[in-house]
Coordinates of C-alpha atoms (C1' of nucleotides) in Angstrom, one line a residue:
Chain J
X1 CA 0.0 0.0 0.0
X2 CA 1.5 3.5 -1.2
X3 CA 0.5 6.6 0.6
X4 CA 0.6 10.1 -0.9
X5 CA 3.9 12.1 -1.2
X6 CA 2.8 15.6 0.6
X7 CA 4.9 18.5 1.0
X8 CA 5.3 20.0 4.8
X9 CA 4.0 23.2 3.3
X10 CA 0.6 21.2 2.6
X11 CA 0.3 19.5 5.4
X12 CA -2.2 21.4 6.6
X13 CA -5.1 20.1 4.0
X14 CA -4.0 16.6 4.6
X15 CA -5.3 16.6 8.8
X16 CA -6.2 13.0 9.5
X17 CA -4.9 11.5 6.3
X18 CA -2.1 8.9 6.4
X19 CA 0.8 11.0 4.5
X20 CA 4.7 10.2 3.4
X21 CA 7.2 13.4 3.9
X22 CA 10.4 13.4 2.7
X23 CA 13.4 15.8 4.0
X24 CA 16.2 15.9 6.4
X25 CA 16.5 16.1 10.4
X26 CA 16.6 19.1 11.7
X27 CA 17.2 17.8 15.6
X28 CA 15.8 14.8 17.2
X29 CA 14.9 14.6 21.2
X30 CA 14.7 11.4 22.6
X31 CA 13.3 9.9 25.5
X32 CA 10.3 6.9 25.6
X33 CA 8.4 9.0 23.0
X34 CA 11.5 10.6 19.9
X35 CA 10.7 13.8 18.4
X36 CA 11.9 14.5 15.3
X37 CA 12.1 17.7 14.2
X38 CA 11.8 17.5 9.9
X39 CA 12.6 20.4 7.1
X40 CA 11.6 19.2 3.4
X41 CA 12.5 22.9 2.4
X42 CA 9.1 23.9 1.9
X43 CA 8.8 23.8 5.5
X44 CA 9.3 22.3 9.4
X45 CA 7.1 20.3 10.7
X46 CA 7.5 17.6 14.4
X47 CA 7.0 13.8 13.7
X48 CA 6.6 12.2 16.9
X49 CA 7.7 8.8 16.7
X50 CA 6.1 6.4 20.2
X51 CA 6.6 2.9 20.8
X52 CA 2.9 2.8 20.9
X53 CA 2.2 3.9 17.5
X54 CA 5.3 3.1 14.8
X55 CA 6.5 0.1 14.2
X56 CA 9.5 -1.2 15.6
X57 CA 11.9 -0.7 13.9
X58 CA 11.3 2.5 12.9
X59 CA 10.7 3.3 16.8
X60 CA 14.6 2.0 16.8
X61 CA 15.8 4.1 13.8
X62 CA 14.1 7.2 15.2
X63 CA 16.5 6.6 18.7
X64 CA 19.9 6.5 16.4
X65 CA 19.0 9.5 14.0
X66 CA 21.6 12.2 13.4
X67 CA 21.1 15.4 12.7
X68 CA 21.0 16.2 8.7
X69 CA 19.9 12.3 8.2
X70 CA 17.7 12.7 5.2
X71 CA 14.8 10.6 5.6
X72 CA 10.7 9.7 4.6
X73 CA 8.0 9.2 7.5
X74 CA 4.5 8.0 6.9
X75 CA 1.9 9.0 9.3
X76 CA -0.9 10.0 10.4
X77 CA -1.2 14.2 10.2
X78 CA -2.7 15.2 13.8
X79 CA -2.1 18.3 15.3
X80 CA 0.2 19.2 18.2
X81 CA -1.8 19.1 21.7
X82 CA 0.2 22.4 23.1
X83 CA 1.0 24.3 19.8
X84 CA -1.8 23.4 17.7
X85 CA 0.2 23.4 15.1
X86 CA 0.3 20.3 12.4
X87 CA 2.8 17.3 13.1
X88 CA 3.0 13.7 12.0
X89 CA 2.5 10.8 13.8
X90 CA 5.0 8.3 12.7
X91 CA 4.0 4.4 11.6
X92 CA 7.1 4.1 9.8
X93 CA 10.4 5.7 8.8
X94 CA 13.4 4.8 6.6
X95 CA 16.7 6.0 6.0
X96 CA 17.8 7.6 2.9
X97 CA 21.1 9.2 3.2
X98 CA 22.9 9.0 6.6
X99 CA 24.9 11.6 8.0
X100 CA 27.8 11.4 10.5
X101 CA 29.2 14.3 12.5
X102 CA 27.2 17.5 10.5
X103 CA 29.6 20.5 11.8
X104 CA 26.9 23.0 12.3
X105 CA 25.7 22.0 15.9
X106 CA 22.5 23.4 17.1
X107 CA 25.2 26.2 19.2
X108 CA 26.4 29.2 18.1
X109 CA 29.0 29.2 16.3
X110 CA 31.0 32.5 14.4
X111 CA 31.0 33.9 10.8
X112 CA 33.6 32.8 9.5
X113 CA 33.1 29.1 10.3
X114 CA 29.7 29.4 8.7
X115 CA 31.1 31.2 5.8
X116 CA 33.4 28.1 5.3
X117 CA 30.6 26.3 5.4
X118 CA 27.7 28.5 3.2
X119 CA 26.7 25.1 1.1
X120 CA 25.6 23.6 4.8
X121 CA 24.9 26.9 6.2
X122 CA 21.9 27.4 3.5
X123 CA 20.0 24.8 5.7
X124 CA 19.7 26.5 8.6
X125 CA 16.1 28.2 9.4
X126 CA 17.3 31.9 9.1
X127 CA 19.4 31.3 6.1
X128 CA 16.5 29.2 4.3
X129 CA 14.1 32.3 5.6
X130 CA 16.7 35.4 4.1
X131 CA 16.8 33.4 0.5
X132 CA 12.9 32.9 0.3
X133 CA 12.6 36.3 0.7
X134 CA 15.2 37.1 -2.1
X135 CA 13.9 35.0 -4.2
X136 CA 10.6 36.7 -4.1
X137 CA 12.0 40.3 -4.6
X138 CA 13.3 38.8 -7.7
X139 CA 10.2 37.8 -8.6
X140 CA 8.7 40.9 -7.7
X141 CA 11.1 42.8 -9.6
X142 CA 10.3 40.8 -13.0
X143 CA 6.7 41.3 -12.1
X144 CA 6.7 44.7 -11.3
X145 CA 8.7 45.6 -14.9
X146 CA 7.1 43.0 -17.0
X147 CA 3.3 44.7 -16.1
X148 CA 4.6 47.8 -16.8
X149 CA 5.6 47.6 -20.5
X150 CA 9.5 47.2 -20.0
X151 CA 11.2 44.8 -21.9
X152 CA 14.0 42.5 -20.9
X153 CA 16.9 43.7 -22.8
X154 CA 19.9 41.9 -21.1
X155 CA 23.0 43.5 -20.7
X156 CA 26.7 41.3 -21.1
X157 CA 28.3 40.2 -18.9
X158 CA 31.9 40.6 -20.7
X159 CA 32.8 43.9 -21.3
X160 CA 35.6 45.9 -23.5
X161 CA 36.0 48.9 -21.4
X162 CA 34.5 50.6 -18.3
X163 CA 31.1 51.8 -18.0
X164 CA 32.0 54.7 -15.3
X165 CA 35.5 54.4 -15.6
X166 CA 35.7 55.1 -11.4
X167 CA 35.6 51.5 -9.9
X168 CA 37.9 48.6 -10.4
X169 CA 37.2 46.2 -12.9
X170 CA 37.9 42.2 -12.9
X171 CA 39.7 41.8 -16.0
X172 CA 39.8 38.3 -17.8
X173 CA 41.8 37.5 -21.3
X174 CA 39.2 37.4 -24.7
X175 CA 41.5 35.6 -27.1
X176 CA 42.8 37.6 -29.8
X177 CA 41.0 41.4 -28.6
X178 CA 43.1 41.5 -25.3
X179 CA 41.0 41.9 -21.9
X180 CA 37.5 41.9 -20.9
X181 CA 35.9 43.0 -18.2
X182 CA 33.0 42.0 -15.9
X183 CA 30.6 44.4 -16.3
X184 CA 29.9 46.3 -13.0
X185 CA 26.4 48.0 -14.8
X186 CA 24.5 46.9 -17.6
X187 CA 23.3 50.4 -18.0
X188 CA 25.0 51.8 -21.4
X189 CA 23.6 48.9 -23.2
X190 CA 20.0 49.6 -22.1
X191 CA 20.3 53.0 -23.5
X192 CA 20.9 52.1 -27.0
X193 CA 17.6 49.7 -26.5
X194 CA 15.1 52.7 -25.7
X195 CA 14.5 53.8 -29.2
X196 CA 14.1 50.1 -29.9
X197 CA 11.9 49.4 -27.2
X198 CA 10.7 52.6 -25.5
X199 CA 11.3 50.9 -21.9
X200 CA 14.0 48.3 -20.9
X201 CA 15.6 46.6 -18.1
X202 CA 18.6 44.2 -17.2
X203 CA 18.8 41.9 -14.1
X204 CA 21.6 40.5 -13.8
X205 CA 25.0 40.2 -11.4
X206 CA 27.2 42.6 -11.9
X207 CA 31.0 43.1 -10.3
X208 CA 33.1 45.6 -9.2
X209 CA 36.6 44.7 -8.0
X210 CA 36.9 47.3 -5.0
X211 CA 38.9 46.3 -1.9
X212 CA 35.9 47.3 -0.1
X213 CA 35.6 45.7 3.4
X214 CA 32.0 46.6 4.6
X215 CA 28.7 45.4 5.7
X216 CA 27.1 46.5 2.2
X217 CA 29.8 45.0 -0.4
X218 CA 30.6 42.5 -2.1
X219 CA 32.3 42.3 -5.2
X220 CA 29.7 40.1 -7.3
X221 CA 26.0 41.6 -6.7
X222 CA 22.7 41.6 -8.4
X223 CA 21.3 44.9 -9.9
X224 CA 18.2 45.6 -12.1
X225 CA 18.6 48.5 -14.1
X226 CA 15.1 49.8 -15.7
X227 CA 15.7 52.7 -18.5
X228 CA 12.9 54.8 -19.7
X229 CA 12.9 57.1 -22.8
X230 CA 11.5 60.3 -23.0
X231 CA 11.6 59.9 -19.2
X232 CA 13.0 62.9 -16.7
X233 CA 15.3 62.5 -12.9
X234 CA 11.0 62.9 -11.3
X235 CA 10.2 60.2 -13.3
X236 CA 12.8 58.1 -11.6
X237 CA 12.1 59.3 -8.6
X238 CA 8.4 58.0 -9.3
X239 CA 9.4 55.0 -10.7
X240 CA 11.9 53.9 -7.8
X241 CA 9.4 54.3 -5.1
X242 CA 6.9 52.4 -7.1
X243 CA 9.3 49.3 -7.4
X244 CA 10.2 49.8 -3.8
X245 CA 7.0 49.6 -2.7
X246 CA 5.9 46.6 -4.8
X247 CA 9.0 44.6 -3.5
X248 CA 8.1 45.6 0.2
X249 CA 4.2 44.6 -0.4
X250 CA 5.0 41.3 -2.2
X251 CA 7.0 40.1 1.0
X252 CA 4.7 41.0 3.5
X253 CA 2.1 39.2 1.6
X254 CA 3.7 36.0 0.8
X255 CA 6.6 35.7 3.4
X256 CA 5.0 36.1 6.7
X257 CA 6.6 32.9 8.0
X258 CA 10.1 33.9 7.0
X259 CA 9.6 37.3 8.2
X260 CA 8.8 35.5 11.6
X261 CA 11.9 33.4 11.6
X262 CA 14.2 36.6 11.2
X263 CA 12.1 38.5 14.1
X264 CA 11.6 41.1 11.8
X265 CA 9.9 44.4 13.1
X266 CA 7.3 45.1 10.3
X267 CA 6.5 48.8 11.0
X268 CA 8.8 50.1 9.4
X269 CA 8.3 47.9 6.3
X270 CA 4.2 48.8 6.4
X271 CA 5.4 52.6 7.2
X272 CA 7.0 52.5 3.9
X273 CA 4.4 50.8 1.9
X274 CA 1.9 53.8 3.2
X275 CA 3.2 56.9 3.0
X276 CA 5.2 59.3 0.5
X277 CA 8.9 59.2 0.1
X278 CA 11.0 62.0 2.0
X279 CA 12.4 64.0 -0.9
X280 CA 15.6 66.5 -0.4
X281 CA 18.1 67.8 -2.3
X282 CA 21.3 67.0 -2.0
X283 CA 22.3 70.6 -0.6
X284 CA 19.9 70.5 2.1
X285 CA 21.1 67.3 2.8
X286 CA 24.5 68.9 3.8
X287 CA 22.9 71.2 5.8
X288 CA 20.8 68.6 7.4
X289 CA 23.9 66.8 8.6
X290 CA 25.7 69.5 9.8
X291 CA 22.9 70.7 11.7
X292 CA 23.1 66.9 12.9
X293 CA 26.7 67.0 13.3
X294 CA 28.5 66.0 10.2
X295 CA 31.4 67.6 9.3
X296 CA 31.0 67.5 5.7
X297 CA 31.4 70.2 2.9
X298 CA 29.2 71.2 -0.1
X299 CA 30.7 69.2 -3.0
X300 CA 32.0 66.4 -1.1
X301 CA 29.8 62.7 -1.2
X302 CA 28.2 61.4 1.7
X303 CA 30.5 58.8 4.1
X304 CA 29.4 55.9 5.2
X305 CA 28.4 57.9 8.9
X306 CA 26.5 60.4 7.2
X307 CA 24.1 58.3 5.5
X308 CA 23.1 57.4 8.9
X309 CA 23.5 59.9 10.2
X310 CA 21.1 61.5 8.1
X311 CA 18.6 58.1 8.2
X312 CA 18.8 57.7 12.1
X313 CA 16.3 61.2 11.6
X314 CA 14.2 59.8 9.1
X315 CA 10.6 57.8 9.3
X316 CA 10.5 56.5 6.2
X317 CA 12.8 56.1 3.0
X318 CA 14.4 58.6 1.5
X319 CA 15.1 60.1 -2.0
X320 CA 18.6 62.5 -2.1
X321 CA 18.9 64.0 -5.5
X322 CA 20.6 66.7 -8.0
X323 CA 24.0 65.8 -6.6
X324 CA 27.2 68.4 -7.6
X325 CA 28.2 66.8 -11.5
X326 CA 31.8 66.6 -10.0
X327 CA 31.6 63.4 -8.3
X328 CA 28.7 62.2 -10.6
X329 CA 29.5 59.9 -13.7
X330 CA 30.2 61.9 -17.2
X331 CA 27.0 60.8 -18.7
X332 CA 24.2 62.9 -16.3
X333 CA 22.3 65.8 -17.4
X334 CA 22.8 69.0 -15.8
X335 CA 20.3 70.4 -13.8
X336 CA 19.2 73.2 -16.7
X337 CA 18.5 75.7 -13.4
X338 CA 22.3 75.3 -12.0
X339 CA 24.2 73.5 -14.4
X340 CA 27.1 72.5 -11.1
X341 CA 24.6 70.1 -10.4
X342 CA 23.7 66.7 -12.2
X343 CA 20.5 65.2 -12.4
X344 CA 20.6 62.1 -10.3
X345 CA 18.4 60.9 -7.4
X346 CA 19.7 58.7 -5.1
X347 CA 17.4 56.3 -2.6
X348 CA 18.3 56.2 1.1
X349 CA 16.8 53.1 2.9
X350 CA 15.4 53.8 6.5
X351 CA 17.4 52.0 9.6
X352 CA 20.7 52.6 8.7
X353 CA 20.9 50.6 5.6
X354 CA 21.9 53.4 3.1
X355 CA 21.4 53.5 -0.5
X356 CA 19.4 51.2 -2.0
X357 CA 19.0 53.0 -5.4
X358 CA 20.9 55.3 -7.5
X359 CA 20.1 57.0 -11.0
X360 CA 18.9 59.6 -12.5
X361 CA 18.4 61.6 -16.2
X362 CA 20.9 60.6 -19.0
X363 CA 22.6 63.3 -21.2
X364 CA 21.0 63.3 -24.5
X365 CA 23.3 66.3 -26.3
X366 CA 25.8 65.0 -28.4
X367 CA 28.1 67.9 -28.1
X368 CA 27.9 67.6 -24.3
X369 CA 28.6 64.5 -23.8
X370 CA 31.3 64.9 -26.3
X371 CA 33.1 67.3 -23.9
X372 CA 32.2 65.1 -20.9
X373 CA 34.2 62.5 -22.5
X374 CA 37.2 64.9 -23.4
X375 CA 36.8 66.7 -19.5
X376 CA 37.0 63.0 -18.0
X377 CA 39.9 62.3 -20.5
X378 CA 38.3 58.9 -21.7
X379 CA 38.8 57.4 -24.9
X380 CA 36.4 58.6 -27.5
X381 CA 36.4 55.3 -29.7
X382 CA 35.3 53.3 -27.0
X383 CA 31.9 55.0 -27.0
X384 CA 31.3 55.8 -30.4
X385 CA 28.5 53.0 -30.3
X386 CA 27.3 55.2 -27.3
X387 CA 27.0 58.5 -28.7
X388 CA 24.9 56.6 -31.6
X389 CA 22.0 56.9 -29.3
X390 CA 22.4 60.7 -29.4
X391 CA 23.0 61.2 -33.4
X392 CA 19.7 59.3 -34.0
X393 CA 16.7 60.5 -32.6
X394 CA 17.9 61.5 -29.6
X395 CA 15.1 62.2 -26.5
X396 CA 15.3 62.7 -23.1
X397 CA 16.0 59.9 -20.9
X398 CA 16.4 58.6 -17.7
X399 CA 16.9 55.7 -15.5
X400 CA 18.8 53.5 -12.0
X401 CA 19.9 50.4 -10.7
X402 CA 18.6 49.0 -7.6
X403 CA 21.1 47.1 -5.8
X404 CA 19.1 43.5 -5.0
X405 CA 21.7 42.4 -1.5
X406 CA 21.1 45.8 -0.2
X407 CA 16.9 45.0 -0.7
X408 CA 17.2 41.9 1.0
X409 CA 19.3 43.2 3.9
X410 CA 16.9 45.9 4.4
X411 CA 14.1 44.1 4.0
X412 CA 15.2 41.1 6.3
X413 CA 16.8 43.9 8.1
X414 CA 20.2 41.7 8.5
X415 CA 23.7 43.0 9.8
X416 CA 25.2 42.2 6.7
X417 CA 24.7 41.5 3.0
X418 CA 27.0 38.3 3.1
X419 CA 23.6 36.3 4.2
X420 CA 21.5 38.0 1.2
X421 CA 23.7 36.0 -1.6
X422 CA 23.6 32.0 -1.6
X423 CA 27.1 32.0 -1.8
X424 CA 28.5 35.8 -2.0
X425 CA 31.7 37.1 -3.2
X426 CA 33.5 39.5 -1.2
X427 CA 36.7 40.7 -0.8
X428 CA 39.1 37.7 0.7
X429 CA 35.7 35.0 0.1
X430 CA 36.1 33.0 -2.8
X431 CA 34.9 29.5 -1.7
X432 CA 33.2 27.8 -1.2
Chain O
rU1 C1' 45.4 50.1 1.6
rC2 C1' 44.9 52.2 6.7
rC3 C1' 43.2 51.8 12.0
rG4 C1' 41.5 48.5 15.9
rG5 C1' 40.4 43.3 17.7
rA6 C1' 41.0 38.0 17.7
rG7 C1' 43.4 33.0 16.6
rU8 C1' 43.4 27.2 22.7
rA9 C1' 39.1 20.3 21.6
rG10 C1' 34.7 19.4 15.6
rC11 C1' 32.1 24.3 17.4
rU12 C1' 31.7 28.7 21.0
rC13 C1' 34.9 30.3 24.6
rA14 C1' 37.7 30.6 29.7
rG15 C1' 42.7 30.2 31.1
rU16 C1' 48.1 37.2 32.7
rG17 C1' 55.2 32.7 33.7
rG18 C1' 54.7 26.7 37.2
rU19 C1' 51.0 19.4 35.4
rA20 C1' 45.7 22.3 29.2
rG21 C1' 39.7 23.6 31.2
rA22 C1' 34.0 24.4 30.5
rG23 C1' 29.5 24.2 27.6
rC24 C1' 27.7 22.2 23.0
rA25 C1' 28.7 18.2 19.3
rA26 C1' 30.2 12.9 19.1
rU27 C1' 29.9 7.9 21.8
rC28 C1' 27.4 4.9 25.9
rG29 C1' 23.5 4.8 29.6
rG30 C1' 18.9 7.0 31.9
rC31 C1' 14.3 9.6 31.4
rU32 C1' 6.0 8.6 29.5
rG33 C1' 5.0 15.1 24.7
rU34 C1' 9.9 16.9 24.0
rU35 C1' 10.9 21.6 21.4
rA36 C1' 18.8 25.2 21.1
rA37 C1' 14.8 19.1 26.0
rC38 C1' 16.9 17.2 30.4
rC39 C1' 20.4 13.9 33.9
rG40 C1' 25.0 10.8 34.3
rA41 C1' 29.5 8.9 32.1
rU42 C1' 33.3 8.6 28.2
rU43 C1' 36.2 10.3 24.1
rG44 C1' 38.6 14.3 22.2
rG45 C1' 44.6 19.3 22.2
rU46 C1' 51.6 20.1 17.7
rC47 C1' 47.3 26.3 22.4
rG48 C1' 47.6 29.7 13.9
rG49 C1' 53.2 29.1 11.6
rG50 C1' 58.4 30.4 12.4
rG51 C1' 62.0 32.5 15.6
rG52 C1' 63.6 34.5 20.5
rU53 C1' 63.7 35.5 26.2
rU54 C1' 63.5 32.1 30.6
rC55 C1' 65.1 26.8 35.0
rA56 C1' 60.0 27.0 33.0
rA57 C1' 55.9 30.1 27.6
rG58 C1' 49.0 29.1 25.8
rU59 C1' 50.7 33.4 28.8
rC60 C1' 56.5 37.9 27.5
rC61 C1' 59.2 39.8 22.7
rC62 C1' 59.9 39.7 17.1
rU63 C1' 57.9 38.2 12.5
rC64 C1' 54.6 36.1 9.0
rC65 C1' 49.6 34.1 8.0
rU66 C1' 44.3 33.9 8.6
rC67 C1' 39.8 35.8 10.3
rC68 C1' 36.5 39.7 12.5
rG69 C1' 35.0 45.0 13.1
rG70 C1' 35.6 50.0 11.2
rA71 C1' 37.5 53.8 7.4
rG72 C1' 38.0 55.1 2.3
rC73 C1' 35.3 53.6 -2.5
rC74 C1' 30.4 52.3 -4.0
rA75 C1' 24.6 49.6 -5.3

RNA sequence: UCCGGAGUAGCUCAGUGGUAGAGCAAUCGGCUGUUAACCGAUUGGUCGGGGGUUCAAGUCCCUCCUCCGGAGCCA
């Protein structure tokens, strides 16, 4: 006799009904009656094994399990006399895969031994919880572009040259045509796709090789970058709070269980989801932080301190914009009004978590981004392709990249991206 | 790259010059529903590597390596 094969996330609608799961052990207490505790990756659920009720045998197995033992139970679904929730009374249980001496003991135990260990470390609960939730911002993020008319127009990967020409690249040989590099934004090549497709976007991981040693890099990350044409910096500013709130919405939906497991406060997720956006320019940002203590200058970008600084006295997310052109990338448009500052808005996550977005209007003059290119002394021939975009049909446009570990962490609200990536790439982290 | 901190049992840590310790894990036993279960016992060490001081070094000095936190740079 074969029972049904049921998922733990489905238990539920099974109540009474003699099931078969199939996962791994979590932990197992033992005395006369063994409790198993059983994750099939879909969910947790306690089989409770008694002497009583499973055959023998199985009673026996249940007293020798290890933890990580991957296993199937059959049972009766009841539900738990204290908790109320679902568990499994066990009639029988075999072993699939054993497992001797797993090294992540139900104990604490520090970063860098899990980071050794990410391919085991991706079972545990808050792990599994933090990568359910990023795969549903990824999701939402297809979503969210995909109803709104963008086309995917994916960006490579292998590049010839720099796209901002600040940031490190990785460099790798490309037979005969000497390096390539990783791209660290796919957002030149979306540019060129606007007056093919009116709205675009690429999702994709991008790299920058930057000896940064932080709680918000690593040096192989996710970014979507949508691109609108005939689009404005307000536009951006629209569009980015739209996504933002999507992505917030879609989690507190469909990841209330996962939420749970982090402990995560969700006021200031809801907060977000119902009110406007703070809005500031970047020059009453300075005097916001020095009023607050700062001691930076007009012209200068925001340190890591001042961006909290500046969050720690905000309710609510935050868009920065029309930043001074200097430290901006050759290719914004100048604020018409006061042409010392560039066009780009940049979003501030609440709780300390710091930019989340950056973007902003693209210069659509040839002859200006012409001299941009001579002021910044890069090499014309490189983006002649480019500057096509401006000699044919040229229109306003505008768009930014959302950075998907900084999301998650956010979101999950977590002390560092490291746990947003399945297995992240940082500086000195290259296995496993 | 710079500044700070740390490397001792499989893991998390205590041990400030005199015989190397605890909790967890593992192993064995006990326990009538447990939930990081609990109780008892057992096993487990080139004290990050190299050099030095000393009768004696986990402990003091030099040096290298690795990791953690922060800065700069950025999403």
């Amino acid at each position: 006799m074969s029972t049904p094969i049921v998922e733990i996330r489905h238990l539920k609608q099974h109540a009474g009904e003699t099931v078969t799961l199939r996962g791994w052990v979590r932990n197992v207490r033992t005395s006369k009656m063994r409790f198993i505790e059983l994750r099939d990756g879909s969910g947790f659920v306690q089989c409770v094994v008694s002497a009583n009720d499973a055959e023998p045998e199985s009673y026996e197995l249940a007293g020798r399990l290890t933890q990580e033992a991957a296993i199937t139970a059959t049972g009766i679904v009841q539900t738990h006399p204290k908790t109320g929730a679902p568990e499994l009374l066990v009639k029988s249980l075999t072993l699939v895969g054993e497992s001797v001496d797993y090294p992540i003991t139900p104990k604490e135990h520090g970063t860098a031994f899990l980071m050794e260990n990410r391919h085991l470390w991706l079972r545990s609960k808050r792990q599994w919880a933090i990568l359910r939730i990023r795969h549903t911002l990824v999701k939402a993020i297809r979503d969210f572009f995909d109803e709104d008319g963008f086309t995917l127009l994916d960006s490579p990967i292998l590049t010839p040259s720099a796209c901002e020409g600040t940031s490190t690249l990785f460099g790798t040989p490309y037979f005969d045509e000497g390096m390539a590099f990783l791209s660290q934004s796919g957002q030149l090549y979306q540019e060129p796709g606007l007056a093919a497709f009116g709205k675009t976007y690429c999702f994709g991981p991008t790299f920058r090789a930057e000896k940064s040693k932080t709680r918000r890099h690593l040096t192989e990350f996710w970014m979507v970058e949508p691109e609108m044409a005939f689009a404005h910096l307000e536009d951006v500013m629209v569009l980015g709070e739209r996504l933002t709130k999507f992505m917030v919405q879609r989690v507190l939906e469909g990841r209330q269980e996962e939420l749970k497991i982090l402990e995560r406060d969700l006021a200031p997720l809801e907060q977000a989801l119902n009110v406007t956006f703070a809005r500031m320019t970047y020059t009453d940002a300075v005097e916001k932080l020095k009023e607050l203590g700062s001691d930076i200058n007009w012209g200068e970008d925001f340190g890591n301190d001042d961006e909290t600084i500046l969050m720690n006295a905000m309710d609510r997310p935050l868009w920065v914009h029309r930043f001074p052109k200097a430290f901006k990338a050759f290719y914004m448009e100048p604020d018409p009004i006061d042409p010392k500052l560039a066009l780009g808005a940049d979003l501030l996550a609440p709780e300390g978590y710091g930019e989340v977005i950056g973007g902003g209007e693209r210069a659509s003059s040839l002859q200006y981004l012409l001299d941009q290119i001579e002021h910044e002394q890069l090499d014309r021939k490189d983006y002649e392709w480019y500057l096509d975009v401006r000699k044919y049909g040229s229109v306003p446009h505008a768009g930014f990249g959302l950075g998907l570990e900084r999301a998650v962490a956010w979101i999950c609200k977590l002390p560092h991206v490291r746990e947003t990536a399945p297995y992240p790439r940082m500086l000195g982290t290259l296995k496993p």
